[in-house]
């Protein structure tokens, strides 16, 4: 069997981050690329698994209008979790944390306006490698452009050096350094090793840790002088910024005591690069502390890159065995700080150690002398495992515990030496940390792999000390800032660290006599967050109701701890219908317009333009239908009772309508025998009518038009155009002279207007060109200051031109759009010729069918060029400002537009056109014609949140949107066809749309609380706890989930006496996992009922299983089966149990206002001698695992389980899947077994098993078109296809399952769902299987069957893409997916296609697509059709 594996959702969260000045916009003297909305401060580059994202942090003025609502909405979009720590207060609306900071006075005493810092996504890449480290580095070339470079390390021991290229507006790979052939990586256990990347503070070199205690050192040149020296020595020019790298074996080259490296870092302030290494020469563990304790050592040595000499300058041994991380101090104090599980250790360069215990375990596990503790410190009981820390200034660092608590620790100095460490109370609660990075301008970035990542601001504020504050202890106190009047909920400020750490002056010895009246306080405040949901622990498909419509929804249990909860994913944009509007029709088009009565001002009709942000509500709807011939147009308004009344009916088909003359008139384009351009009064009566005639002969019908206040463009079916201009003084329109654009008979195939409000479209004038006569209108003069208007035209040969209005001068010309090149720049050509051809030109496959420039975005929309080719290829380009040209413009051009267009998305739709002319001309074809239009819209689903986007109508309707942190996204609308679309505020809502779909005309709105940052529309349900299992009960539409949390664990002897308990307040009980069962209704996510297990019992699996019962007519009913593990400590074997629950309906509480209420009823509990690790249903029986055995049981009399068959299998069953009477068993050691169950007599028969050992996390049956495979995933993330084929001699008559394909998925998945897929071509009786897999890194992937012919084409295409396309960071996609197999001569790589790699084919320019497909003997249309039929979520 062949399959396609594609990532629907990329990995979620942030595991690695780098804060740097990467893009030119972050430089203070930035050029034209600075955004209009604010100043770019720096970039944050984040990575998780194979996803790399580049964000820009911009400082913007705080929103003034509805400021508090805006802030609340912005917070609401961030995941909530925990209650505030004591002393935490709400933040003010500007996000700065404190009231008095928002109005801090500058140097001149003027109050500065409040600002907010926000993330904006610039670029996103799915890499063909797993990222293991990221650092900023400055090379020789940074001296020229002042920008940092990015160094990224990968799992297979590679380092890539990346830089930003302005020419392609994307990252560019400078070099890749690979160490995968180094002898250190040839060891068998090297797959378990994780490489780490560190960079010298002065960017003199970078180091990558390798197995066998080695470092790969990559030196960088620091100056041009070094480069010149190399050129003289080697007599060859060096344009690369690095010298040859080498591998340093620490034990042989530096010191033989450096073994088992834990962590390493570069130290600042040395003449040569200096490395501190934390290592454990003699390894130990908790059960061996009597023999070996304090086994960790710290070694500081210098790298002399010239003489290859590495002297050790400091060696400290005897550190606690549980040290796990180190960070260098600043040059002011020197030394390093080491984090251990029970203590924090400071070591200076003279080997002095200062230790701070954080709980009572340190003296019991270590002989390191600890200082005397105060009574308050003796109560402290913290666990530092999993925590991260970073310095915020020279003397203070923040430790962020694994639950997100922020603890400030200060280095207390005595003279110039550190005398002790002082920790104050928790000041805030933030996200669960995976990485913490500090940016020099007072920002902290905390990345999380289980929830949102946050950007915090650390401000050093001096404040006066009141008299009663003077006598304070020497440890930093916590100061609570005054609470703002903002009324946030308790959990709204989860990320809002808000109280302060105080640093007493004069070395902390302030006393009442000579006290300094000021102190410096570090204040934390939240700036912004990058949303994420973390790992997917389990998932189930449920049915959601979008209004009246039931749609499938993927319910995923995500996150961890306080960040836990559910995420609900839908394939299509979730919308609900508010009302049906059959009266207005609209099958050929709908336009909802805001029109108002004009005011007479001194004789002329004139009205001040309305504020675009507080635009008036719509008042008129114009709709048109093709029936009855020759079409019918209606003008409708709304009456007081919110009913629609049709005021005017006009025979003829409306081709376009828009508000005109500042919204005081309607411009209406109608076809009824002939084309008519009409100006209507607000009430629908006609003011002016121009017939489109050529010497009394009607011109061909208008096929498309564009209306932009003061200008009208029509394009007729013979590809000629007409241009009209409105004269506001007369309230009439007239034809506009088009002579600058060429001959009157010139042909154009598409065109549109664009009104630029962003200020990005700026022209650069040619000094030598003759100036034109300026034809100005009152309208033009009024609009001149605020916005500029442009005309975009496409000529038949593929030339796209942008003309200025109202002067009609050519500002931009390109031929590259027709081939969808990645970057479009002005070719500086004169206006192209496009005279009529004889015979008339026929439409081509690659003609541009639709083109529009529209703003896309959320808080600051940017112009995007969206184009649709007749072949169904849609491309979206972002407009990016460019610098003025260096050479003078040619004399044929008077100006150029200082903009280039960069492709950000490309998508191929499978579209069928009516090809023959007879088909197109027939009356039936006119009825069936589908209009595929790109319609811009602006909507405000909630107050303070506005989206600008484009809707694509037709038979593949979709929403094109862009969000601040998600970039451009394309979501299907969920309709089969949408004939007409318009936004409408006629019903007082700014979030309404009018759609004419297969259900007729209706008013729809987006579902509330939908998050659009991801690749699927999602809804977040925070629950402040994590769930290990989730199942959907179809009969009651309820969710049963097992929540997981940590409980205190105690051991008891036979008499029930506790074996051990803590003997002091800073010693704690051990923790163990514990579960509860919850019955949740998706309506409001209320927990209706639950079941608490024992304190040492946790749930392994939940399944909704159909079992025999006497309570229903059919004799079968769905029950909830639960398998658990009972943990009894390390010296007793674990046990387990099987529970059978029934969901029963009970009488609801009258006070709860809920119509129906349900409870969990325990029917049966069956104890097991081992853990019940997995359950599933099979033919009305329950299949359960118990340790090494599989049991098949019947449910007898609704009260007990009776065993009917059993089978001894492997060591620990990890997966059970049944289809009919076939069972697939996955084992933690013995791989996968294929078993059949027979009922007469009861028996489990082994059909085949995998002869090789492997740890399976999930095994599934995968079938389509009469083929069957077994799909497995192991703990390394390798996906395998196994075949059961008794006729193959290798299978030993079917006893052995045959490994057909191995594909490296890189991350394991432990939850998978089998769903039906019905391909569009043909309707098989048995649908194909499609597998949806949720991974531990948060990615969601699918496995889809591919038929043989399409597979051969796509497999050849994949080979071409590997060889001919430049991949980001120069990675090798083939090696990334290849699996090393000792049993076969060559890898089993054929059989699963890599969707991430094949997706790059869509993004290639058309010329490259043709070139690549020609080499494999096919054409691009066939390949794109294959691809379009396979992609999609489910």
JSON list of N, CA and C in Angstrom, two decimals, residues 139-141 151 161 174-177 204 218-222 227 230 238-245:
[
{"chain": "A", "resi": 139, "resn": "UNK", "atom": "N", "xyz": [28.68, 38.35, 12.42]},
{"chain": "A", "resi": 139, "resn": "UNK", "atom": "CA", "xyz": [29.81, 37.96, 11.58]},
{"chain": "A", "resi": 139, "resn": "UNK", "atom": "C", "xyz": [30.48, 39.22, 11.03]},
{"chain": "A", "resi": 140, "resn": "UNK", "atom": "N", "xyz": [31.47, 39.01, 10.17]},
{"chain": "A", "resi": 140, "resn": "UNK", "atom": "CA", "xyz": [32.17, 40.15, 9.54]},
{"chain": "A", "resi": 140, "resn": "UNK", "atom": "C", "xyz": [31.17, 41.01, 8.77]},
{"chain": "A", "resi": 141, "resn": "UNK", "atom": "N", "xyz": [30.21, 40.36, 8.12]},
{"chain": "A", "resi": 141, "resn": "UNK", "atom": "CA", "xyz": [29.25, 41.12, 7.31]},
{"chain": "A", "resi": 141, "resn": "UNK", "atom": "C", "xyz": [28.31, 41.94, 8.17]},
{"chain": "A", "resi": 151, "resn": "UNK", "atom": "N", "xyz": [22.14, 31.39, 14.00]},
{"chain": "A", "resi": 151, "resn": "UNK", "atom": "CA", "xyz": [22.80, 30.08, 13.96]},
{"chain": "A", "resi": 151, "resn": "UNK", "atom": "C", "xyz": [21.80, 29.06, 14.49]},
{"chain": "A", "resi": 161, "resn": "UNK", "atom": "N", "xyz": [23.96, 28.51, 9.21]},
{"chain": "A", "resi": 161, "resn": "UNK", "atom": "CA", "xyz": [24.09, 29.96, 9.42]},
{"chain": "A", "resi": 161, "resn": "UNK", "atom": "C", "xyz": [23.12, 30.64, 8.46]},
{"chain": "A", "resi": 174, "resn": "UNK", "atom": "N", "xyz": [23.50, 30.95, 4.52]},
{"chain": "A", "resi": 174, "resn": "UNK", "atom": "CA", "xyz": [24.89, 31.32, 4.20]},
{"chain": "A", "resi": 174, "resn": "UNK", "atom": "C", "xyz": [25.73, 30.06, 4.09]},
{"chain": "A", "resi": 175, "resn": "UNK", "atom": "N", "xyz": [25.57, 29.16, 5.06]},
{"chain": "A", "resi": 175, "resn": "UNK", "atom": "CA", "xyz": [26.38, 27.93, 5.04]},
{"chain": "A", "resi": 175, "resn": "UNK", "atom": "C", "xyz": [25.73, 26.89, 5.92]},
{"chain": "A", "resi": 176, "resn": "UNK", "atom": "N", "xyz": [26.10, 25.64, 5.71]},
{"chain": "A", "resi": 176, "resn": "UNK", "atom": "CA", "xyz": [25.70, 24.57, 6.61]},
{"chain": "A", "resi": 176, "resn": "UNK", "atom": "C", "xyz": [26.94, 23.76, 6.95]},
{"chain": "A", "resi": 177, "resn": "UNK", "atom": "N", "xyz": [27.07, 23.44, 8.23]},
{"chain": "A", "resi": 177, "resn": "UNK", "atom": "CA", "xyz": [28.24, 22.71, 8.74]},
{"chain": "A", "resi": 177, "resn": "UNK", "atom": "C", "xyz": [27.73, 21.41, 9.33]},
{"chain": "A", "resi": 204, "resn": "UNK", "atom": "N", "xyz": [32.96, 35.20, 18.66]},
{"chain": "A", "resi": 204, "resn": "UNK", "atom": "CA", "xyz": [34.23, 34.74, 18.10]},
{"chain": "A", "resi": 204, "resn": "UNK", "atom": "C", "xyz": [34.14, 33.30, 17.63]},
{"chain": "A", "resi": 218, "resn": "UNK", "atom": "N", "xyz": [33.13, 26.12, 15.82]},
{"chain": "A", "resi": 218, "resn": "UNK", "atom": "CA", "xyz": [33.08, 26.84, 14.55]},
{"chain": "A", "resi": 218, "resn": "UNK", "atom": "C", "xyz": [33.54, 28.28, 14.79]},
{"chain": "A", "resi": 219, "resn": "UNK", "atom": "N", "xyz": [34.79, 28.61, 14.41]},
{"chain": "A", "resi": 219, "resn": "UNK", "atom": "CA", "xyz": [35.30, 29.99, 14.66]},
{"chain": "A", "resi": 219, "resn": "UNK", "atom": "C", "xyz": [34.79, 30.97, 13.59]},
{"chain": "A", "resi": 220, "resn": "UNK", "atom": "N", "xyz": [34.54, 32.20, 13.99]},
{"chain": "A", "resi": 220, "resn": "UNK", "atom": "CA", "xyz": [34.12, 33.25, 13.06]},
{"chain": "A", "resi": 220, "resn": "UNK", "atom": "C", "xyz": [35.22, 34.30, 12.96]},
{"chain": "A", "resi": 221, "resn": "UNK", "atom": "N", "xyz": [35.37, 34.86, 11.76]},
{"chain": "A", "resi": 221, "resn": "UNK", "atom": "CA", "xyz": [36.28, 36.00, 11.61]},
{"chain": "A", "resi": 221, "resn": "UNK", "atom": "C", "xyz": [35.63, 37.22, 12.24]},
{"chain": "A", "resi": 222, "resn": "UNK", "atom": "N", "xyz": [36.46, 38.04, 12.88]},
{"chain": "A", "resi": 222, "resn": "UNK", "atom": "CA", "xyz": [35.92, 39.20, 13.59]},
{"chain": "A", "resi": 222, "resn": "UNK", "atom": "C", "xyz": [36.08, 40.49, 12.82]},
{"chain": "A", "resi": 227, "resn": "UNK", "atom": "N", "xyz": [40.31, 38.56, 7.50]},
{"chain": "A", "resi": 227, "resn": "UNK", "atom": "CA", "xyz": [40.00, 38.01, 6.18]},
{"chain": "A", "resi": 227, "resn": "UNK", "atom": "C", "xyz": [41.14, 38.29, 5.19]},
{"chain": "A", "resi": 230, "resn": "UNK", "atom": "N", "xyz": [44.03, 35.96, 5.72]},
{"chain": "A", "resi": 230, "resn": "UNK", "atom": "CA", "xyz": [43.77, 34.62, 5.17]},
{"chain": "A", "resi": 230, "resn": "UNK", "atom": "C", "xyz": [43.99, 34.62, 3.66]},
{"chain": "A", "resi": 238, "resn": "UNK", "atom": "N", "xyz": [38.50, 34.89, 0.34]},
{"chain": "A", "resi": 238, "resn": "UNK", "atom": "CA", "xyz": [37.56, 34.26, 1.26]},
{"chain": "A", "resi": 238, "resn": "UNK", "atom": "C", "xyz": [36.35, 35.19, 1.40]},
{"chain": "A", "resi": 239, "resn": "UNK", "atom": "N", "xyz": [35.21, 34.75, 0.92]},
{"chain": "A", "resi": 239, "resn": "UNK", "atom": "CA", "xyz": [34.02, 35.58, 1.15]},
{"chain": "A", "resi": 239, "resn": "UNK", "atom": "C", "xyz": [33.13, 34.95, 2.20]},
{"chain": "A", "resi": 240, "resn": "UNK", "atom": "N", "xyz": [33.60, 33.85, 2.82]},
{"chain": "A", "resi": 240, "resn": "UNK", "atom": "CA", "xyz": [32.79, 33.25, 3.89]},
{"chain": "A", "resi": 240, "resn": "UNK", "atom": "C", "xyz": [33.25, 33.82, 5.22]},
{"chain": "A", "resi": 241, "resn": "UNK", "atom": "N", "xyz": [32.30, 33.96, 6.18]},
{"chain": "A", "resi": 241, "resn": "UNK", "atom": "CA", "xyz": [32.64, 34.66, 7.43]},
{"chain": "A", "resi": 241, "resn": "UNK", "atom": "C", "xyz": [33.24, 33.75, 8.51]},
{"chain": "A", "resi": 242, "resn": "UNK", "atom": "N", "xyz": [33.61, 32.53, 8.18]},
{"chain": "A", "resi": 242, "resn": "UNK", "atom": "CA", "xyz": [34.09, 31.61, 9.22]},
{"chain": "A", "resi": 242, "resn": "UNK", "atom": "C", "xyz": [35.36, 30.92, 8.74]},
{"chain": "A", "resi": 243, "resn": "UNK", "atom": "N", "xyz": [36.15, 30.43, 9.69]},
{"chain": "A", "resi": 243, "resn": "UNK", "atom": "CA", "xyz": [37.32, 29.62, 9.35]},
{"chain": "A", "resi": 243, "resn": "UNK", "atom": "C", "xyz": [36.98, 28.15, 9.59]},
{"chain": "A", "resi": 244, "resn": "UNK", "atom": "N", "xyz": [37.84, 27.22, 9.16]},
{"chain": "A", "resi": 244, "resn": "UNK", "atom": "CA", "xyz": [37.46, 25.80, 9.26]},
{"chain": "A", "resi": 244, "resn": "UNK", "atom": "C", "xyz": [37.15, 25.38, 10.70]},
{"chain": "A", "resi": 245, "resn": "UNK", "atom": "N", "xyz": [36.10, 24.57, 10.83]},
{"chain": "A", "resi": 245, "resn": "UNK", "atom": "CA", "xyz": [35.71, 24.13, 12.17]},
{"chain": "A", "resi": 245, "resn": "UNK", "atom": "C", "xyz": [36.49, 22.86, 12.52]}
]
